[in-house]
Short mmCIF file of C-alpha atoms and ligand atoms in Angstrom, two decimals:
data_model
loop_
_atom_site.label_atom_id
_atom_site.label_comp_id
_atom_site.label_asym_id
_atom_site.label_seq_id
_atom_site.Cartn_x
_atom_site.Cartn_y
_atom_site.Cartn_z
CA UNK A 1471 102.23 125.37 135.19
CA UNK A 1472 99.67 126.50 132.59
CA UNK A 1473 100.75 126.05 128.97
CA UNK A 1474 98.97 127.54 126.01
CA UNK A 1475 97.44 125.46 123.20
CA UNK A 1476 100.33 126.23 120.81
CA UNK A 1477 102.94 124.88 123.24
CA UNK A 1478 100.80 121.82 123.95
CA UNK A 1479 100.42 121.14 120.23
CA UNK A 1480 104.18 121.53 119.70
CA UNK A 1481 105.09 119.02 122.40
CA UNK A 1482 102.39 116.61 121.16
CA UNK A 1483 103.93 116.75 117.68
CA UNK A 1484 107.38 116.04 119.11
CA UNK A 1485 106.04 113.05 121.06
CA UNK A 1486 104.24 111.64 117.98
CA UNK A 1487 107.34 112.03 115.81
CA UNK A 1488 109.56 110.42 118.40
CA UNK A 1489 107.09 107.59 118.97
CA UNK A 1490 106.78 106.86 115.26
CA UNK A 1491 110.58 106.92 114.90
CA UNK A 1492 110.92 104.81 118.04
CA UNK A 1493 108.48 102.34 116.49
CA UNK A 1494 110.76 101.61 113.53
CA UNK A 1495 114.06 101.82 115.48
CA UNK A 1496 113.14 99.92 118.68
CA UNK A 1497 111.37 96.84 117.27
CA UNK A 1498 113.96 94.09 116.64
CA UNK A 1499 111.50 92.04 114.52
CA UNK A 1500 110.85 95.06 112.27
CA UNK A 1501 114.58 95.76 111.97
CA UNK A 1502 115.15 92.12 111.05
CA UNK A 1503 112.28 92.27 108.55
CA UNK A 1504 113.71 95.35 106.85
CA UNK A 1505 117.15 93.69 106.63
CA UNK A 1506 115.58 90.92 104.49
CA UNK A 1507 114.74 93.39 101.68
CA UNK A 1508 113.34 90.79 99.22
CA UNK A 1509 110.34 88.47 99.49
CA UNK A 1510 108.08 86.37 97.26
CA UNK A 1511 104.37 87.17 97.18
CA UNK A 1512 102.27 84.18 96.07
CA UNK A 1513 98.66 84.60 94.88
CA UNK A 1514 97.13 81.15 94.50
CA UNK A 1515 93.68 79.52 94.59
CA UNK A 1516 90.95 77.74 92.60
CA UNK A 1517 90.65 80.78 90.29
CA UNK A 1518 93.82 79.55 88.53
CA UNK A 1519 91.48 77.12 86.76
CA UNK A 1520 90.17 80.13 84.85
CA UNK A 1521 93.45 82.12 84.61
CA UNK A 1522 91.61 85.28 85.71
CA UNK A 1523 92.28 87.62 88.63
CA UNK A 1524 91.77 86.21 92.11
CA UNK A 1525 88.66 87.64 93.75
CA UNK A 1526 88.12 90.44 91.24
CA UNK A 1527 87.07 88.19 88.30
CA UNK A 1528 84.21 86.73 90.41
CA UNK A 1529 80.97 88.17 88.93
CA UNK A 1530 83.02 89.63 86.06
CA UNK A 1531 84.90 87.32 83.68
CA UNK A 1532 83.61 84.38 85.76
CA UNK A 1533 80.02 84.07 87.01
CA UNK A 1534 79.59 83.88 90.81
CA UNK A 1535 78.11 80.39 90.49
CA UNK A 1536 81.03 79.15 88.35
CA UNK A 1537 83.67 80.93 90.47
CA UNK A 1538 82.31 79.59 93.77
CA UNK A 1539 82.25 76.03 92.37
CA UNK A 1540 85.86 76.01 91.13
CA UNK A 1541 87.06 74.45 94.40
CA UNK A 1542 85.28 71.23 93.41
CA UNK A 1543 87.77 70.86 90.50
CA UNK A 1544 90.79 72.45 92.21
CA UNK A 1545 93.46 69.75 92.33
CA UNK A 1546 97.02 71.18 91.98
CA UNK A 1547 98.60 67.72 92.02
CA UNK A 1548 102.01 69.07 90.93
CA UNK A 1549 102.14 71.44 93.93
CA UNK A 1550 105.49 70.97 95.67
CA UNK A 1551 106.15 73.40 98.52
CA UNK A 1552 109.87 72.63 98.50
CA UNK A 1553 110.00 73.50 94.80
CA UNK A 1554 108.26 76.86 95.38
CA UNK A 1555 110.58 77.69 98.28
CA UNK A 1556 113.65 76.68 96.28
CA UNK A 1557 112.60 79.08 93.49
CA UNK A 1558 112.33 81.87 96.05
CA UNK A 1559 115.68 81.00 97.60
CA UNK A 1560 117.44 80.78 94.20
CA UNK A 1561 116.07 84.26 93.39
CA UNK A 1562 117.76 85.58 96.54
CA UNK A 1563 114.48 86.05 98.39
CA UNK A 1564 114.52 85.83 102.20
CA UNK A 1565 110.79 85.47 102.94
CA UNK A 1566 107.50 84.61 101.28
CA UNK A 1567 103.85 85.59 101.78
CA UNK A 1568 101.07 83.20 100.68
CA UNK A 1569 97.42 84.22 100.13
CA UNK A 1570 95.93 81.86 102.70
CA UNK A 1571 92.56 83.57 102.15
CA UNK A 1572 91.89 86.17 99.46
CA UNK A 1573 88.72 88.22 98.85
CA UNK A 1574 86.93 85.15 97.39
CA UNK A 1575 86.98 83.60 100.87
CA UNK A 1576 88.56 80.27 99.90
CA UNK A 1577 90.99 79.02 102.57
CA UNK A 1578 94.18 77.20 101.56
CA UNK A 1579 94.43 75.49 104.95
CA UNK A 1580 92.10 73.02 106.79
CA UNK A 1581 90.17 75.56 108.83
CA UNK A 1582 87.34 74.70 111.22
CA UNK A 1583 85.81 78.13 110.54
CA UNK A 1584 84.28 77.25 107.18
CA UNK A 1585 83.79 74.29 104.86
CA UNK A 1586 85.03 76.53 101.99
CA UNK A 1587 88.58 75.32 102.27
CA UNK A 1588 91.20 73.14 100.66
CA UNK A 1589 89.98 69.96 102.39
CA UNK A 1590 86.68 70.27 100.49
CA UNK A 1591 88.58 70.19 97.17
CA UNK A 1592 89.88 67.00 95.48
CA UNK A 1593 93.38 68.06 96.60
CA UNK A 1594 92.71 67.64 100.33
CA UNK A 1595 96.20 68.83 101.40
CA UNK A 1596 97.17 71.70 103.67
CA UNK A 1597 98.94 74.08 101.27
CA UNK A 1598 99.73 76.64 103.99
CA UNK A 1599 101.06 73.93 106.30
CA UNK A 1600 103.24 72.34 103.62
CA UNK A 1601 104.64 75.75 102.71
CA UNK A 1602 105.33 76.51 106.39
CA UNK A 1603 107.30 73.27 106.73
CA UNK A 1604 109.23 73.92 103.50
CA UNK A 1605 110.10 77.46 104.63
CA UNK A 1606 111.44 76.14 107.92
CA UNK A 1607 113.45 73.43 106.12
CA UNK A 1608 115.05 75.89 103.67
CA UNK A 1609 115.51 78.86 106.03
CA UNK A 1610 112.93 81.09 104.35
CA UNK A 1611 110.71 83.24 106.59
CA UNK A 1612 106.94 82.60 106.39
CA UNK A 1613 104.36 85.35 105.97
CA UNK A 1614 100.61 84.83 105.61
CA UNK A 1615 98.20 87.02 103.64
CA UNK A 1616 94.64 87.38 104.93
CA UNK A 1617 91.80 89.57 103.70
CA UNK A 1618 89.52 91.70 105.91
CA UNK A 1619 86.81 91.54 103.26
CA UNK A 1620 85.22 88.27 102.16
CA UNK A 1621 82.68 88.41 99.35
CA UNK A 1622 81.79 84.74 99.92
CA UNK A 1623 80.94 84.98 103.65
CA UNK A 1624 77.26 85.89 104.30
CA UNK A 1625 78.33 87.61 107.53
CA UNK A 1626 80.21 90.16 105.41
CA UNK A 1627 77.68 92.69 104.00
CA UNK A 1628 79.23 93.08 100.54
CA UNK A 1629 78.94 90.01 98.29
CA UNK A 1630 79.82 91.67 94.98
CA UNK A 1631 81.85 94.91 94.95
CA UNK A 1632 80.28 95.85 91.62
CA UNK A 1633 76.61 95.25 92.52
CA UNK A 1634 75.21 96.78 95.72
CA UNK A 1635 71.86 95.07 95.08
CA UNK A 1636 73.60 91.86 96.21
CA UNK A 1637 74.53 93.37 99.58
CA UNK A 1638 73.25 91.43 102.62
CA UNK A 1639 72.67 92.62 106.20
CA UNK A 1640 75.72 90.68 107.33
CA UNK A 1641 76.94 90.43 110.90
CA UNK A 1642 80.35 92.02 111.47
CA UNK A 1643 80.65 90.70 115.01
CA UNK A 1644 80.17 87.13 113.73
CA UNK A 1645 82.50 87.94 110.80
CA UNK A 1646 85.24 89.08 113.20
CA UNK A 1647 84.69 85.99 115.37
CA UNK A 1648 85.40 83.86 112.29
CA UNK A 1649 88.48 85.99 111.55
CA UNK A 1650 89.74 85.45 115.10
CA UNK A 1651 89.26 81.69 114.83
CA UNK A 1652 91.22 81.69 111.57
CA UNK A 1653 93.97 83.90 113.03
CA UNK A 1654 94.29 81.57 116.03
CA UNK A 1655 94.58 78.52 113.76
CA UNK A 1656 97.18 80.18 111.52
CA UNK A 1657 99.32 81.52 114.36
CA UNK A 1658 99.14 78.45 116.59
CA UNK A 1659 99.69 75.95 113.75
CA UNK A 1660 102.13 77.72 111.39
CA UNK A 1661 103.79 80.45 113.54
CA UNK A 1662 104.07 83.08 110.78
CA UNK A 1663 106.70 85.82 111.15
CA UNK A 1664 104.26 88.37 109.70
CA UNK A 1665 100.60 88.75 108.77
CA UNK A 1666 99.84 90.65 105.58
CA UNK A 1667 96.30 92.09 105.64
CA UNK A 1668 94.41 93.47 102.68
CA UNK A 1669 90.92 94.72 101.72
CA UNK A 1670 90.60 97.64 104.13
CA UNK A 1671 88.89 99.98 101.62
CA UNK A 1672 85.26 98.78 101.83
CA UNK A 1673 82.68 100.47 104.10
CA UNK A 1674 81.91 97.53 106.46
CA UNK A 1675 85.54 97.48 107.62
CA UNK A 1676 86.35 100.24 110.11
CA UNK A 1677 89.46 101.32 112.00
CA UNK A 1678 87.77 100.10 115.18
CA UNK A 1679 87.55 96.60 113.69
CA UNK A 1680 91.17 96.91 112.61
CA UNK A 1681 92.38 97.92 116.08
CA UNK A 1682 90.44 95.01 117.65
CA UNK A 1683 92.02 92.48 115.28
CA UNK A 1684 95.51 93.98 115.60
CA UNK A 1685 95.23 93.76 119.42
CA UNK A 1686 94.01 90.16 119.13
CA UNK A 1687 96.92 89.16 116.90
CA UNK A 1688 99.44 90.70 119.30
CA UNK A 1689 97.75 88.92 122.23
CA UNK A 1690 98.48 85.59 120.53
CA UNK A 1691 102.01 86.49 119.42
CA UNK A 1692 103.44 89.88 120.51
CA UNK A 1693 106.44 89.43 118.17
CA UNK A 1694 104.48 88.97 114.97
CA UNK A 1695 104.54 91.99 112.67
CA UNK A 1696 101.50 93.17 110.74
CA UNK A 1697 101.34 95.41 107.68
CA UNK A 1698 99.31 98.63 107.73
CA UNK A 1699 96.21 97.32 105.93
CA UNK A 1700 94.09 96.50 108.97
CA UNK A 1701 93.41 100.23 109.05
CA UNK A 1702 92.19 102.79 106.53
CA UNK A 1703 95.33 104.96 106.61
CA UNK A 1704 97.82 103.75 104.04
CA UNK A 1705 100.34 106.54 103.53
CA UNK A 1706 101.89 107.13 106.98
CA UNK A 1707 102.45 105.38 110.30
CA UNK A 1708 101.05 107.54 113.10
CA UNK A 1709 98.49 107.50 115.90
CA UNK A 1710 95.66 107.08 113.35
CA UNK A 1711 97.22 104.21 111.41
CA UNK A 1712 97.17 100.53 112.39
CA UNK A 1713 100.05 98.17 111.73
CA UNK A 1714 103.82 98.08 111.64
CA UNK A 1715 104.91 98.85 108.07
CA UNK A 1716 103.69 100.72 104.98
CA UNK A 1717 102.67 98.88 101.80
CA UNK A 1718 102.96 100.92 98.57
CA UNK A 1719 101.43 98.80 95.83
CA UNK A 1720 102.60 98.44 92.20
CA UNK A 1721 104.99 101.35 92.82
CA UNK A 1722 108.32 101.82 94.56
CA UNK A 1723 108.22 103.80 97.80
CA UNK A 1724 110.00 107.13 98.18
CA UNK A 1725 113.23 107.29 100.25
CA UNK A 1726 111.94 107.01 103.82
CA UNK A 1727 114.38 106.60 106.72
CA UNK A 1728 111.75 106.80 109.46
CA UNK A 1729 108.95 104.38 108.57
CA UNK A 1730 109.42 100.76 107.47
CA UNK A 1731 107.86 100.08 104.10
CA UNK A 1732 107.54 97.23 101.61
CA UNK A 1733 106.44 97.66 97.99
CA UNK A 1734 104.28 94.83 96.59
CA UNK A 1735 104.71 94.52 92.83
CA UNK A 1736 103.76 91.82 90.29
CA UNK A 1737 106.28 90.06 88.06
CA UNK A 1738 103.60 90.25 85.34
CA UNK A 1739 100.33 92.17 85.02
CA UNK A 1740 98.06 90.00 87.18
CA UNK A 1741 98.38 88.88 90.82
CA UNK A 1742 97.04 85.36 90.23
CA UNK A 1743 98.30 83.22 87.34
CA UNK A 1744 97.37 84.46 83.86
CA UNK A 1745 98.14 82.49 80.69
CA UNK A 1746 100.73 84.36 78.54
CA UNK A 1747 100.83 87.24 81.02
CA UNK A 1748 103.30 90.00 80.01
CA UNK A 1749 106.24 89.60 82.39
CA UNK A 1750 108.74 92.28 83.39
CA UNK A 1751 112.21 92.13 81.79
CA UNK A 1752 115.22 90.91 83.80
CA UNK A 1753 116.58 94.48 84.02
CA UNK A 1754 113.20 95.75 85.25
CA UNK A 1755 112.93 92.99 87.86
CA UNK A 1756 116.41 93.74 89.20
CA UNK A 1757 115.84 97.51 89.17
CA UNK A 1758 112.55 97.07 91.02
CA UNK A 1759 114.46 95.38 93.84
CA UNK A 1760 117.37 97.84 93.74
CA UNK A 1761 115.17 100.94 93.67
CA UNK A 1762 113.22 99.59 96.66
CA UNK A 1763 116.45 99.09 98.62
CA UNK A 1764 117.70 102.55 97.56
CA UNK A 1765 114.48 103.92 99.08
CA UNK A 1766 115.23 102.04 102.35
CA UNK A 1767 112.36 99.63 101.65
CA UNK A 1768 111.61 95.98 100.93
CA UNK A 1769 110.22 94.43 97.76
CA UNK A 1770 107.49 91.77 97.95
CA UNK A 1771 107.64 90.46 94.38
CA UNK A 1772 104.54 88.59 93.26
CA UNK A 1773 104.22 85.40 91.25
CA UNK A 1774 101.11 83.35 90.44
CA UNK A 1775 101.54 79.55 90.34
CA UNK A 1776 99.50 77.64 87.74
CA UNK A 1777 96.36 75.54 88.32
CA UNK A 1778 98.41 72.31 88.55
CA UNK A 1779 100.57 73.76 91.33
CA UNK A 1780 103.70 74.47 89.33
CA UNK A 1781 105.29 77.88 88.91
CA UNK A 1782 105.49 78.45 85.16
CA UNK A 1783 108.92 78.00 83.57
CA UNK A 1784 109.11 81.62 82.33
CA UNK A 1785 108.77 82.94 85.89
CA UNK A 1786 111.26 80.39 87.26
CA UNK A 1787 113.81 81.40 84.60
CA UNK A 1788 113.31 85.13 85.19
CA UNK A 1789 113.64 84.75 88.97
CA UNK A 1790 116.77 82.63 88.49
CA UNK A 1791 118.34 85.42 86.44
CA UNK A 1792 117.45 87.90 89.19
CA UNK A 1793 119.04 85.49 91.64
CA UNK A 1794 122.32 85.49 89.70
CA UNK A 1795 122.47 89.30 90.07
CA UNK A 1796 121.50 89.11 93.74
CA UNK A 1797 124.08 86.40 94.42
CA UNK A 1798 126.81 88.65 92.94
CA UNK A 1799 125.62 92.01 94.33
CA UNK A 1800 123.66 91.07 97.46
CA UNK A 1801 126.01 92.88 99.88
CA UNK A 1802 124.69 96.11 98.33
CA UNK A 1803 121.08 95.12 99.10
CA UNK A 1804 120.76 93.07 102.31
CA UNK A 1805 121.39 94.62 105.75
CA UNK A 1806 121.82 98.02 104.09
CA UNK A 1807 120.15 101.38 104.63
CA UNK A 1808 118.79 103.45 101.76
CA UNK A 1809 120.59 106.65 100.76
CA UNK A 1810 122.41 108.90 101.33
CA UNK A 1811 121.62 109.92 97.77
CA UNK A 1812 117.93 110.46 96.97
CA UNK A 1813 117.27 108.02 94.09
CA UNK A 1814 116.91 109.58 90.62
CA UNK A 1815 116.68 108.40 87.02
CA UNK A 1816 120.44 107.82 86.72
CA UNK A 1817 121.40 106.26 90.06
CA UNK A 1818 120.38 105.35 93.60
CA UNK A 1819 122.38 104.32 96.64
CA UNK A 1820 122.47 102.07 99.66
CA UNK A 1821 125.00 102.07 102.47
CA UNK A 1822 126.52 99.91 105.18
CA UNK A 1823 129.37 100.66 107.60
CA UNK A 1824 132.01 102.72 105.74
CA UNK A 1825 130.69 101.95 102.25
CA UNK A 1826 128.22 103.68 99.95
CA UNK A 1827 126.90 101.46 97.14
CA UNK A 1828 125.93 103.53 94.10
CA UNK A 1829 123.53 101.62 91.83
CA UNK A 1830 123.64 102.69 88.18
CA UNK A 1831 120.19 102.66 86.57
CA UNK A 1832 121.06 104.22 83.20
CA UNK A 1833 123.26 102.40 80.67
CA UNK A 1834 125.87 103.84 78.31
CA UNK A 1835 127.42 106.42 80.63
CA UNK A 1836 131.23 106.79 80.59
CA UNK A 1837 131.12 108.90 83.75
CA UNK A 1838 128.73 109.05 86.69
CA UNK A 1839 128.53 112.47 88.37
CA UNK A 1840 127.63 112.34 92.07
CA UNK A 1841 127.07 115.24 94.46
CA UNK A 1842 130.11 115.56 96.75
CA UNK A 1843 129.52 114.49 100.35
CA UNK A 1844 130.28 117.37 102.73
CA UNK A 1845 133.15 116.81 105.23
CA UNK A 1846 133.72 113.23 104.11
CA UNK A 1847 137.02 111.81 102.85
CA UNK A 1848 136.63 109.33 99.95
CA UNK A 1849 139.35 106.72 100.38
CA UNK A 1850 138.69 104.61 97.26
CA UNK A 1851 136.05 103.96 94.61
CA UNK A 1852 135.74 100.47 93.12
CA UNK A 1853 133.45 98.18 91.22
CA UNK A 1854 131.90 95.56 93.48
CA UNK A 1855 134.42 93.05 92.10
CA UNK A 1856 137.19 95.16 93.66
CA UNK A 1857 138.58 96.74 90.48
CA UNK A 1858 139.53 100.34 91.19
CA UNK A 1859 137.73 103.16 89.41
CA UNK A 1860 139.24 106.54 88.66
CA UNK A 1861 137.41 109.50 90.17
CA UNK A 1862 137.85 113.24 90.24
CA UNK A 1863 136.43 115.64 92.83
CA UNK A 1864 135.62 118.94 91.17
CA UNK A 1865 133.96 121.45 93.48
CA UNK A 1866 130.64 119.93 94.58
CA UNK A 1867 130.81 116.97 92.20
CA UNK A 1868 132.52 113.58 92.27
CA UNK A 1869 133.04 112.27 88.74
CA UNK A 1870 133.53 108.50 88.57
CA UNK A 1871 134.88 107.05 85.32
CA UNK A 1872 133.93 103.62 84.00
CA UNK A 1873 136.76 101.08 83.78
CA UNK A 1874 139.11 101.20 80.77
CA UNK A 1875 137.21 104.09 79.22
CA UNK A 1876 134.18 101.81 78.72
CA UNK A 1877 130.63 102.64 79.84
CA UNK A 1878 128.68 101.70 82.94
CA UNK A 1879 126.04 99.02 82.31
CA UNK A 1880 122.62 99.04 83.96
CA UNK A 1881 122.54 97.59 87.47
CA UNK A 1882 126.29 98.11 87.94
CA UNK A 1883 127.25 98.69 91.57
CA UNK A 1884 129.97 101.21 92.41
CA UNK A 1885 131.43 101.09 95.94
CA UNK A 1886 132.62 104.31 97.58
CA UNK A 1887 134.85 103.68 100.61
CA UNK A 1888 134.70 106.60 103.05
CA UNK A 1889 136.32 107.54 106.34
CA UNK A 1890 133.23 107.14 108.59
CA UNK A 1891 129.95 105.31 109.17
CA UNK A 1892 127.91 105.97 106.02
CA UNK A 1893 124.72 105.27 107.96
CA UNK A 1894 125.04 108.58 109.79
CA UNK A 1895 125.24 110.72 106.64
CA UNK A 1896 122.40 113.13 105.95
CA UNK A 1897 120.28 112.67 102.82
CA UNK A 1898 121.82 114.23 99.70
CA UNK A 1899 119.63 115.46 96.87
CA UNK A 1900 120.86 116.04 93.31
O1 LIG B 2706 92.62 93.41 95.83
C1 LIG B 2706 93.93 93.05 96.16
C2 LIG B 2706 94.64 92.45 95.00
O2 LIG B 2706 93.94 91.32 94.53
C3 LIG B 2706 96.03 92.03 95.46
O3 LIG B 2706 95.92 91.02 96.46
C4 LIG B 2706 96.78 93.26 95.98
C5 LIG B 2706 98.11 92.84 96.57
O4 LIG B 2706 98.59 93.83 97.40
N1 LIG B 2706 95.99 93.92 97.02
C6 LIG B 2706 94.66 94.27 96.70
C7 LIG B 2706 94.58 95.45 95.74
O5 LIG B 2706 95.08 96.59 96.41
#
């Protein structure tokens, strides 16, 4: 049978769409990952001695010579992996991702690939290994961050992103051999659930390199999941992209029911620890998590521990407050699906079984007006604590009144009990 180009293109498009959907629906590890919804991102390294940004302050606020010598003083003697993991757990987080090696090339584990690692510092302890053990002990899932650019490694052509005159010939094959040795050490020693790559944007790193490394990772552990930053494509998952989930950065992803995504966002302004950094408010921290879940995505929320190894008290307190909200409202976040309402400035929604959780973003409203859900019977509307709420269906709108004629507060969760599986409902726009 001869088919014309148009027909061929049509069937190719169908196959690609189905395969990308299959990718997110058929991978149990990915489904489990997306059910976790909330993780701790940890940016840590010798740069905390200067309180400037990891990697990026090298050759800027900090001279290359000074930056590359910081490891000789790096001695976070108050580092306690159990304490870090307990902070994550108390915040309601289900996993954590540690920067085992950032763009400055310093390795937080005793690697045989390079002397530029934690065992060459006065600290001489395996930070990644101690965190891995603490995660296992406290039931928190371990993720490891690795960079595909390394401004410290002479095999990587770029040594200073702001000064091309410092470029060196490099040797990408040798650079990838080092990467593979490091990957093998990390996977065989610490058994991470996911690898979080970063640094794909520079010229020396190509999609071909990314595919080679992705294949190598999967050859060591076919179950491990990898974010989409081994490749150059960062907005969609398709035959050109590499990796298992999308990674919108410093912004919350749009409602996406087909491709797994995780937003990475800082609790303050800087990824690594910064003295007196401006932190987000409690409401903003909670809404960042809720809006991610309403978009059917995860939130990887970043903190930066201090040079002595402690997480600063302000961040511990803020995360504990977030944890109080999560402890009370977690059923509306974990193991849920985003939607059916497209999030807007007033509210968003998640859903599970026969319940739709409406998350109120705006404070001071006596009534929340929701688009009616076609062909669905609303059995009851309550606050999450079980107190019934009055509601009125008028044409294409469901008007829900706050309790006792009061107003809805921010981050209130309203539960709509319906007569069917909410997960099957189509997306509803305002
Ligand atoms: O350059 C890094 C940055 O330092 C930080 O690690 C973030 C986290 O996603 N990623 C890169 C910037 O896009």
